[in-house]
XYZ file of C-alpha atoms in Angstrom:
698
model
C -83.029 173.962 230.022
C -84.504 174.357 233.497
C -84.750 171.459 235.910
C -88.508 171.440 235.428
C -88.013 171.152 231.657
C -85.596 168.289 232.140
C -88.068 166.563 234.409
C -90.812 167.126 231.840
C -88.548 165.733 229.128
C -87.964 162.529 231.103
C -91.700 162.153 231.620
C -92.181 162.719 227.899
C -89.577 160.066 227.091
C -91.475 157.581 229.227
C -94.791 158.669 227.701
C -93.547 158.261 224.117
C -92.139 154.814 224.908
C -95.461 153.759 226.416
C -97.424 155.271 223.526
C -95.333 153.385 220.970
C -96.259 150.138 222.676
C -99.954 150.864 223.154
C -101.288 153.066 220.307
C -101.756 151.003 217.137
C -102.914 153.654 214.673
C -99.756 155.414 213.353
C -101.492 158.734 212.637
C -103.013 158.863 216.119
C -99.675 157.899 217.657
C -97.677 160.629 215.923
C -100.361 163.237 216.526
C -100.219 162.435 220.238
C -96.403 162.418 220.266
C -96.243 165.756 218.430
C -98.577 167.376 220.937
C -96.347 166.163 223.777
C -93.162 167.339 222.042
C -94.546 170.892 222.082
C -94.301 170.778 225.872
C -90.515 170.656 225.560
C -89.614 172.271 222.219
C -90.741 175.426 220.462
C -92.053 174.886 216.908
C -95.132 175.734 214.854
C -95.571 172.633 212.678
C -94.132 169.142 212.516
C -93.710 166.384 209.942
C -92.076 163.006 209.570
C -90.217 162.361 206.325
C -89.261 158.793 205.347
C -87.104 157.260 202.599
C -87.534 154.221 200.432
C -85.101 151.309 200.890
C -82.677 152.653 198.288
C -83.030 156.203 199.692
C -83.812 157.480 196.204
C -87.127 159.044 197.159
C -88.482 160.892 200.164
C -92.084 160.751 201.291
C -94.150 162.795 203.782
C -95.153 160.018 206.164
C -96.911 162.261 208.718
C -97.623 165.984 208.967
C -99.181 168.304 211.532
C -99.083 171.706 209.869
C -100.477 175.068 210.901
C -100.222 176.366 207.359
C -101.673 175.260 204.014
C -99.298 173.962 201.331
C -100.317 174.680 197.714
C -102.491 171.976 196.125
C -99.916 171.609 193.356
C -97.275 170.507 195.865
C -96.821 166.726 195.711
C -96.173 165.342 199.179
C -95.435 161.829 197.897
C -92.291 160.353 196.489
C -89.925 163.191 195.692
C -86.415 162.559 194.434
C -83.804 162.967 197.169
C -81.039 163.779 194.683
C -80.780 167.551 194.278
C -83.317 168.273 197.013
C -82.806 170.518 200.054
C -82.730 167.422 202.270
C -79.914 165.593 200.422
C -76.977 167.310 202.237
C -78.339 166.104 205.596
C -78.587 162.368 204.805
C -75.261 161.737 206.536
C -76.032 163.909 209.587
C -75.784 161.981 212.840
C -77.150 164.749 215.044
C -79.891 167.333 214.907
C -79.536 169.920 212.108
C -80.924 173.456 212.375
C -81.571 174.963 208.924
C -82.238 178.566 208.001
C -84.858 178.638 205.245
C -83.671 182.053 204.012
C -80.121 180.802 203.560
C -81.448 177.667 201.786
C -82.984 179.924 199.133
C -79.516 181.080 198.165
C -78.279 177.483 197.885
C -81.083 175.785 195.884
C -82.419 176.671 192.439
C -86.045 177.558 191.774
C -86.900 173.992 190.661
C -86.485 172.881 194.300
C -89.778 174.430 195.464
C -90.134 173.622 199.161
C -87.758 176.227 200.701
C -89.393 178.993 198.665
C -92.905 177.745 199.515
C -92.084 177.677 203.240
C -90.478 181.113 203.099
C -93.514 182.579 201.302
C -95.724 181.100 204.037
C -93.698 182.955 206.678
C -91.620 180.021 207.867
C -87.979 180.760 208.715
C -86.456 177.642 210.325
C -86.447 173.850 209.869
C -85.017 171.437 212.428
C -84.173 167.893 211.271
C -83.661 165.068 213.760
C -82.469 161.790 212.143
C -84.640 158.731 212.759
C -82.272 155.772 213.031
C -83.024 152.072 213.428
C -80.401 149.370 213.081
C -77.762 152.013 212.430
C -79.590 153.276 209.351
C -81.373 156.604 208.874
C -84.936 155.842 207.736
C -86.144 159.463 207.835
C -86.296 162.719 209.751
C -88.452 164.211 212.445
C -88.960 167.798 211.215
C -89.914 170.927 213.152
C -90.926 174.032 211.180
C -90.953 177.440 212.897
C -91.808 181.032 212.047
C -88.907 182.333 214.095
C -85.256 181.452 214.021
C -84.020 180.451 217.459
C -80.795 179.143 218.874
C -80.783 175.458 219.758
C -78.478 174.514 222.610
C -76.491 171.308 222.519
C -78.526 169.938 225.406
C -81.751 170.596 223.482
C -80.353 168.840 220.424
C -79.238 165.884 222.543
C -82.672 165.671 224.138
C -84.386 165.750 220.732
C -82.034 163.001 219.533
C -82.955 160.938 222.586
C -86.683 161.483 222.086
C -86.319 160.648 218.392
C -85.234 157.077 219.178
C -88.683 155.753 220.221
C -90.217 157.806 217.408
C -87.861 156.040 214.982
C -88.975 152.685 216.376
C -92.604 153.646 215.918
C -91.979 154.849 212.347
C -90.074 151.658 211.524
C -92.899 149.530 212.914
C -95.496 151.539 211.008
C -93.529 151.234 207.768
C -93.114 147.487 208.287
C -96.801 147.123 209.055
C -97.726 149.166 205.992
C -95.422 147.056 203.819
C -96.950 143.866 205.240
C -100.463 145.229 204.706
C -99.565 146.166 201.155
C -98.166 142.707 200.447
C -101.263 141.076 201.898
C -103.442 143.329 199.756
C -101.367 142.472 196.687
C -101.628 138.763 197.462
C -105.382 139.116 197.925
C -105.581 140.904 194.577
C -103.545 138.172 192.884
C -105.778 135.461 194.329
C -108.965 137.319 193.412
C -107.724 137.947 189.871
C -106.595 134.350 189.540
C -109.990 133.154 190.740
C -111.748 135.417 188.221
C -109.518 134.178 185.413
C -110.176 130.537 186.315
C -113.905 130.692 187.003
C -115.399 133.382 184.746
C -115.708 132.210 181.159
C -117.132 135.367 179.592
C -114.238 137.658 178.649
C -116.052 140.929 179.432
C -117.175 139.736 182.869
C -113.726 138.357 183.598
C -111.998 141.636 182.669
C -114.530 143.650 184.681
C -113.637 141.527 187.713
C -109.934 142.174 187.022
C -110.618 145.940 186.827
C -112.383 145.864 190.194
C -109.416 144.117 191.820
C -106.794 146.407 190.283
C -108.754 149.487 191.353
C -108.595 148.421 195.000
C -104.821 148.926 195.040
C -104.319 151.248 192.076
C -107.256 153.682 192.011
C -107.980 154.627 188.412
C -110.645 156.025 186.100
C -109.999 153.994 182.973
C -108.497 150.630 182.066
C -107.879 149.298 178.560
C -106.659 145.983 177.127
C -104.902 146.098 173.763
C -103.903 143.110 171.626
C -102.601 143.683 168.117
C -101.888 140.958 165.587
C -98.879 140.700 163.308
C -100.938 142.304 160.529
C -101.309 145.539 162.503
C -105.005 145.011 163.181
C -106.424 144.942 166.717
C -107.526 141.560 167.959
C -108.688 143.083 171.244
C -109.555 146.698 172.034
C -111.452 146.403 175.304
C -112.111 149.480 177.440
C -113.562 149.820 180.932
C -114.408 153.066 182.722
C -115.266 153.859 186.318
C -118.888 155.005 186.453
C -120.962 156.884 189.032
C -122.101 153.670 190.739
C -118.561 153.002 191.890
C -117.828 150.094 189.549
C -116.468 149.646 186.061
C -118.493 149.360 182.877
C -117.368 148.401 179.353
C -117.276 151.382 176.996
C -116.629 151.944 173.315
C -113.821 154.446 172.779
C -115.012 155.211 169.280
C -118.523 156.099 170.444
C -117.343 157.833 173.610
C -114.783 160.026 171.852
C -116.802 160.476 168.636
C -113.705 160.743 166.425
C -114.010 160.304 162.657
C -110.567 158.787 162.093
C -110.658 156.712 165.279
C -109.179 153.530 163.770
C -106.133 155.386 162.492
C -105.324 157.162 165.756
C -106.062 153.955 167.697
C -103.444 152.097 165.646
C -100.863 154.806 166.191
C -101.513 154.714 169.942
C -100.630 151.025 170.158
C -96.950 151.917 170.421
C -97.781 153.250 173.895
C -97.603 149.738 175.332
C -94.094 149.280 173.935
C -93.076 152.225 176.122
C -93.947 150.967 179.616
C -93.930 153.381 182.518
C -95.718 156.001 184.600
C -96.517 159.286 182.890
C -97.808 162.327 184.742
C -97.180 166.057 184.786
C -94.918 167.230 181.978
C -94.274 163.632 180.836
C -98.003 163.109 180.296
C -98.364 166.438 178.499
C -95.545 165.403 176.181
C -97.345 162.103 175.464
C -100.495 164.041 174.586
C -98.482 165.907 171.947
C -97.250 162.585 170.518
C -100.552 160.658 170.598
C -103.744 162.313 169.399
C -105.987 159.899 171.291
C -104.446 160.996 174.614
C -105.067 164.629 173.743
C -108.727 163.754 173.135
C -109.212 161.898 176.436
C -107.328 164.619 178.299
C -109.634 167.268 176.875
C -112.877 165.313 177.245
C -112.372 163.480 180.557
C -109.592 165.386 182.284
C -107.194 162.443 182.288
C -103.931 163.627 183.830
C -101.770 160.523 184.222
C -101.111 157.247 182.464
C -99.725 153.855 183.418
C -98.692 151.385 180.690
C -97.851 147.735 181.356
C -96.836 145.305 178.551
C -98.468 141.869 178.681
C -96.540 140.039 175.954
C -94.596 140.693 172.769
C -94.329 137.763 170.348
C -93.871 137.542 166.560
C -97.594 136.773 166.269
C -99.027 139.489 168.501
C -98.318 142.171 171.085
C -100.447 143.114 174.046
C -100.542 145.631 176.854
C -102.548 147.184 179.648
C -103.301 150.933 179.784
C -104.517 152.568 183.001
C -105.321 156.258 183.423
C -106.792 158.544 186.040
C -108.245 162.045 186.381
C -106.920 162.988 189.818
C -103.804 161.070 190.863
C -100.294 160.569 189.595
C -99.187 156.982 189.156
C -95.947 155.865 190.742
C -93.501 153.026 190.233
C -95.083 150.951 192.995
C -98.401 151.161 191.098
C -96.722 149.685 188.049
C -95.117 147.002 190.205
C -98.510 146.173 191.764
C -100.202 145.796 188.383
C -97.202 143.785 187.189
C -97.993 141.119 189.786
C -101.002 139.940 187.775
C -99.374 140.180 184.337
C -98.441 136.437 184.119
C -101.970 135.220 184.989
C -103.722 137.856 182.876
C -101.451 137.232 179.887
C -101.986 133.466 180.038
C -105.760 133.861 180.413
C -106.019 136.305 177.506
C -103.819 134.149 175.277
C -105.986 131.151 176.131
C -109.131 133.138 175.374
C -107.732 134.275 172.052
C -106.586 130.752 171.210
C -109.991 129.316 172.089
C -111.735 132.031 170.097
C -109.486 131.340 167.124
C -110.061 127.605 167.400
C -113.788 128.147 167.835
C -113.855 130.393 164.785
C -111.930 127.817 162.771
C -114.232 125.105 164.089
C -117.306 127.040 163.021
C -115.743 127.703 159.650
C -114.824 124.043 159.203
C -118.253 122.949 160.385
C -119.805 125.277 157.838
C -117.590 123.909 155.090
C -118.270 120.373 156.272
C -122.010 121.018 156.332
C -121.864 122.325 152.783
C -119.814 119.302 151.756
C -122.173 116.898 153.511
C -125.191 118.515 151.905
C -123.461 118.333 148.544
C -122.581 114.692 149.104
C -126.073 113.805 150.320
C -127.618 115.561 147.372
C -125.535 113.851 144.716
C -123.165 111.295 146.211
C -124.850 109.516 149.143
C -121.736 108.821 151.233
C -123.651 108.553 154.536
C -121.904 105.348 155.543
C -118.393 106.769 155.095
C -117.630 108.663 158.303
C -115.057 111.460 158.427
C -113.916 114.700 156.877
C -110.120 114.399 156.867
C -108.170 115.736 153.933
C -107.107 112.290 152.752
C -110.680 110.965 152.924
C -112.115 113.971 151.118
C -109.558 113.443 148.338
C -110.642 109.813 147.918
C -114.316 110.780 147.926
C -113.585 113.300 145.208
C -112.101 110.538 143.048
C -115.116 108.369 143.843
C -117.461 111.097 142.654
C -115.421 111.452 139.460
C -115.391 107.780 138.457
C -118.695 106.593 139.911
C -120.954 107.842 137.058
C -118.870 105.931 134.509
C -118.670 102.172 133.859
C -114.887 102.142 134.290
C -113.404 99.212 136.181
C -112.083 100.333 139.561
C -109.343 98.700 141.622
C -109.670 99.632 145.295
C -106.424 99.150 147.209
C -106.024 99.539 150.936
C -104.996 97.834 154.146
C -107.242 95.336 155.861
C -110.056 96.996 157.742
C -110.046 100.315 155.873
C -113.617 99.891 154.644
C -113.028 99.052 151.003
C -116.506 97.564 150.697
C -118.082 100.890 151.716
C -116.305 102.609 148.862
C -117.446 99.905 146.477
C -121.027 100.497 147.636
C -120.557 104.240 147.184
C -119.294 103.693 143.632
C -122.339 101.590 142.890
C -124.830 103.932 144.562
C -123.497 106.913 142.652
C -123.663 105.159 139.299
C -126.514 104.733 136.866
C -126.644 101.094 137.999
C -127.804 101.983 141.513
C -131.301 100.550 140.894
C -129.818 97.171 140.075
C -127.947 94.791 142.352
C -124.508 95.128 143.870
C -123.181 91.572 144.118
C -120.233 90.853 146.396
C -117.925 87.864 146.384
C -114.915 87.384 148.616
C -112.251 85.535 146.703
C -110.381 84.653 149.895
C -113.185 82.917 151.776
C -114.145 80.215 149.270
C -112.196 77.056 148.478
C -110.513 77.212 145.081
C -112.746 74.508 143.482
C -115.875 76.515 144.335
C -114.779 79.986 143.253
C -115.308 79.291 139.521
C -118.802 78.052 140.187
C -119.543 81.041 142.402
C -118.321 83.464 139.766
C -119.618 81.910 136.562
C -122.215 79.352 137.682
C -122.461 75.679 136.705
C -124.744 73.298 134.884
C -126.459 70.347 136.490
C -124.100 67.325 136.711
C -121.025 69.347 135.815
C -119.261 67.967 138.926
C -120.055 65.717 141.855
C -122.742 67.340 143.938
C -124.005 69.622 141.127
C -127.568 68.407 141.326
C -129.032 71.448 139.638
C -128.071 74.469 137.552
C -126.557 77.349 139.464
C -126.503 80.957 138.292
C -123.117 82.587 138.957
C -122.514 85.962 140.540
C -121.739 87.661 137.222
C -125.125 86.724 135.881
C -126.832 87.805 139.073
C -125.165 91.209 138.716
C -126.574 91.750 135.236
C -127.149 95.459 134.701
C -125.553 96.154 138.073
C -122.132 95.876 139.753
C -120.021 92.981 140.935
C -117.568 93.564 143.764
C -114.630 91.163 143.763
C -113.166 91.524 147.236
C -109.647 90.215 147.958
C -108.981 89.806 144.229
C -105.346 89.110 144.996
C -106.390 85.727 146.438
C -107.944 84.539 143.165
C -106.266 81.273 142.046
C -103.915 81.753 139.118
C -105.810 79.295 136.882
C -109.043 81.286 137.241
C -107.436 84.602 136.448
C -107.507 83.872 132.695
C -111.264 83.156 132.778
C -111.898 86.381 134.653
C -109.773 88.244 132.115
C -112.002 86.894 129.321
C -115.133 88.155 131.061
C -113.567 91.601 131.474
C -112.411 91.708 127.851
C -115.321 90.034 126.043
C -118.157 90.720 128.472
C -119.254 87.102 128.097
C -118.871 83.855 130.016
C -119.701 80.126 130.011
C -121.059 78.294 133.021
C -118.977 75.456 134.415
C -119.942 72.316 132.436
C -121.886 74.375 129.930
C -121.272 75.318 126.302
C -123.534 78.347 125.969
C -121.874 81.771 125.782
C -123.699 84.214 127.994
C -123.363 87.967 127.482
C -123.113 89.977 130.627
C -123.463 93.709 131.271
C -121.688 94.123 134.550
C -119.465 96.774 136.041
C -116.480 95.297 137.877
C -115.061 96.735 141.083
C -112.184 94.830 142.626
C -110.453 95.310 145.955
C -107.251 94.017 147.513
C -104.972 94.590 150.465
C -102.045 93.196 148.501
C -99.557 95.074 146.349
C -100.698 93.624 142.998
C -97.787 95.190 141.126
C -95.430 93.179 143.334
C -97.585 90.089 142.929
C -97.244 90.499 139.142
C -93.469 90.919 139.429
C -93.241 87.749 141.516
C -95.416 85.761 139.079
C -98.421 85.231 141.330
C -100.809 87.462 139.426
C -101.374 87.876 135.714
C -100.047 91.114 134.365
C -102.763 91.440 131.715
C -105.475 90.963 134.341
C -103.835 93.528 136.575
C -103.925 96.120 133.783
C -107.581 95.265 133.080
C -108.509 95.752 136.728
C -106.346 98.810 137.323
C -108.180 101.094 134.888
C -108.997 103.536 137.702
C -107.000 102.894 140.886
C -108.501 104.058 144.160
C -106.165 104.028 147.188
C -107.986 104.032 150.540
C -105.935 105.735 153.279
C -105.282 103.749 156.466
C -106.716 105.023 159.725
C -103.264 106.317 160.698
C -103.642 108.885 157.926
C -107.176 109.794 159.011
C -106.664 110.590 162.687
C -108.949 113.606 162.449
C -111.799 111.154 161.732
C -111.275 108.863 164.719
C -113.414 110.944 167.090
C -116.341 110.853 164.652
C -115.862 107.154 163.894
C -115.670 106.259 167.578
C -118.851 108.194 168.332
C -120.589 106.534 165.365
C -119.666 103.028 166.491
C -120.565 103.776 170.123
C -124.041 104.883 169.060
C -124.436 101.979 166.662
C -123.489 99.248 169.150
C -125.429 100.871 172.011
C -128.590 100.633 169.930
C -127.697 97.141 168.753
C -127.156 95.789 172.286
C -129.870 97.842 173.998
C -127.271 99.694 176.044
C -127.376 103.376 177.103
C -125.300 105.726 175.001
C -122.213 106.511 177.090
C -119.689 109.257 176.493
C -115.904 108.988 176.096
C -113.388 110.187 178.657
C -110.966 112.749 177.269
C -107.950 110.587 178.132
C -109.445 107.527 176.426
C -110.332 109.461 173.282
C -106.820 110.883 173.164
C -105.391 107.357 173.387
C -107.735 106.153 170.660
C -106.615 108.969 168.387
C -102.964 108.257 169.059
C -102.971 104.468 168.513
C -101.293 102.798 165.560
C -104.444 100.883 164.441
C -102.937 98.079 162.379
C -106.466 96.727 161.984
C -107.710 100.148 160.866
C -111.423 100.971 161.120
C -112.406 97.338 161.688
C -110.110 97.170 164.722
C -111.532 100.449 166.017
C -115.087 99.170 165.613
C -114.285 95.940 167.471
C -112.632 97.841 170.315
C -115.606 100.213 170.693
C -117.947 97.217 170.567
C -116.084 95.640 173.490
C -116.237 98.890 175.468
C -120.001 99.213 174.912
C -120.488 95.653 176.166
C -118.371 95.873 179.340
C -119.140 99.442 180.450
C -121.451 100.112 183.373
C -120.708 103.697 184.443
C -121.503 107.072 182.928
C -118.605 106.799 180.465
C -117.212 104.015 178.312
C -114.679 101.885 180.160
C -111.479 101.233 178.206
C -109.326 100.451 181.245
C -108.815 96.779 180.434
C -109.351 97.046 176.689
C -106.706 99.627 175.927
C -104.186 98.342 178.475
C -104.417 94.798 177.143
C -103.787 95.837 173.553
C -100.299 95.394 172.213
C -100.675 98.176 169.673
C -98.343 101.046 170.601
C -99.647 104.558 170.839
C -98.370 107.402 168.711
C -97.628 110.881 170.054
C -100.753 112.970 170.476
C -99.120 115.742 168.468
C -99.368 113.606 165.312
C -103.082 114.293 164.911
C -104.943 117.462 164.113
C -105.905 119.498 167.146
C -109.572 120.111 167.810
C -111.138 122.290 170.488
C -111.443 119.253 172.756
C -107.827 118.263 172.090
C -106.662 121.791 172.950
C -108.507 121.842 176.256
C -107.159 118.403 177.092
C -103.587 119.422 176.299
C -103.965 122.453 178.584
C -105.126 120.129 181.402
C -102.281 117.682 180.758
C -99.765 120.518 180.751
C -101.160 121.857 184.031
C -101.048 118.369 185.560
C -97.407 117.869 184.484
C -96.358 121.263 185.868
C -97.996 120.540 189.226
C -96.581 117.001 189.422
C -93.104 118.303 188.574
C -93.329 120.956 191.290
C -94.635 118.393 193.813
C -91.838 115.971 192.969
C -89.217 118.689 193.402
C -90.763 119.706 196.738
C -91.048 116.035 197.811
C -94.832 116.300 198.030
C -94.913 119.470 200.109
C -97.471 122.013 198.875
C -97.100 125.041 201.173
C -94.213 126.675 202.965
C -90.758 127.691 201.795
C -89.674 125.624 198.814
C -93.138 124.080 198.504
C -94.884 123.455 195.199
C -97.105 126.516 195.664
C -94.063 128.780 196.016
C -92.427 127.218 192.932
C -95.577 127.796 190.873
C -96.200 131.295 192.326
C -99.656 130.188 193.524
C -101.403 130.513 196.851
C -101.361 127.106 198.640
C -105.190 127.069 198.810
C -105.379 127.604 195.062
C -102.883 124.798 194.443
C -104.739 122.455 196.816
C -107.904 123.148 194.809
C -106.152 122.393 191.489
C -104.602 119.206 192.956
C -108.021 117.979 194.076
C -109.623 118.843 190.715
C -106.913 116.915 188.846
C -107.372 113.872 191.097
C -103.966 114.127 192.762
C -105.297 114.624 196.292
C -104.826 110.974 197.249
C -101.112 111.227 196.604
C -100.263 114.635 198.004
C -101.457 116.686 200.897
């Protein structure tokens, strides 16, 4: 090199160093640098080739060519193994390569040497780009003529390559940072759509828009198949002329007669995750008829498949395709970033839809049952639709039309009187009186008079004749509540009435015929009372013609929500109070309590809440906390839609609290709760505030 060339080279070195520090746009920087390099070196075209971190793939990072490469040539992400560039990975100095000689060394499936030769190119010069002792790529010169490179020229190119390597490294780092920021923005936008948009179609359209920003595509499909082989979801979205996505029907769009069959066979695509383009995509089209159809009709040329979940109950996946680009592994990785949120959202949607469908079905069945009951049974006062209650009501409907004696057994507070009223109302005696007597509330000397009546002067204080309850119930029903408390000496007289259907008033001698149906109730185990000699066995058998066991509230937890709402409305009207709603947490605690006092205890507790509440919801803060009754696990009751939503909130709260405890209250930063939960700190702050945790953590 001449002294003037050396001087020019030093000026160029200074210029490149200054340009690296001042020009921010990588393409502009390398275009400027390439123009300056032509002042020192002879070449026709230039390019910068970079490697991925594992040096498995090469990529054309920058090119300034004076020739046109074929459109079929893929400049992006080519395997290094077996390529013409592989032998030079270990080169520490500039390599000068004869293209003609390379043709003899590489087979026809390594296309670049042959392409360059056909374009009239004869020489390639590779200068390693090293940073931190590692080769990150090559600065490449391509020339039409083969020329000799002196050692001084090679050394100068190596020297000038150092600032170029720094610039390339900075550009790659910036691009990686920009890509990560874009991926994070996509994750946040998708997460926001999943949390805020309730309509599934609108939510998935928003997801499509976000994916398309980083992974340009023509078509996106969501597939969920149940264990029975039938699709639970087959949602499709296509890029339209307006620049956005619209939902489409594959069956209508493709107009295929046997669409359902070929759609089912295509589901196995999502069990084969990956990127398919070129020959791999053509092979898939041979295997799956639906791909052949979309390839022919829309020109789809590549496919990306991403599994969402695979459980014994269902499998799901995401299918993305395009008409112009080939998907790469980083595209699959990018889409994979939103798989956890999208999977959870879709599973929640499906669960809610299933619950809502079951709810509608149950409501329909319940409506039919209620209409049936109202038409022929009149059970309006008995609240609930639990399995155990329905079974009892069925027995009530069976025995009510008869005159059979019924023994109602159940714990205190289960509403035995309501069932007695139902038995009466459903009988032919409904137009006559239902007479109730509580055998536990009257002193023993007065019970006989209450039951059978007395004559004037029959005992001290009997100043006039009194008609007993049996006579008053003539043609109707008598309800003997707490029959287990009946004194032993009166049990024989009651047995006579049941057997003979006649009685004598106290102090009287006239036999009075009675036509009365007897319904008795007790919270005692009468069989045990008989065994222990406190109750007559013959009377027990007379009463126990048709036993009716009333389930305790602990066996009717599905009914507690309805009962609580009924009592809240009832007492609000009674006390002139506004009708207030229940908090989810309070209702969950009500459902989970032991309820030793059964429905009566529940009614009293709701009554207290109606009285003391002033806010928009019923206040159970002091009522529930002051009760000694332990609560049962929430899982012991049947889940409703409200229960499901509450459990999701509780689960979310527990996960966030656990992460905050492990991070010692720190939300953001390394090791913070946001990092543990894979959430953006702003998103986590929002969830913390919504869950009412903001006063404890910041």
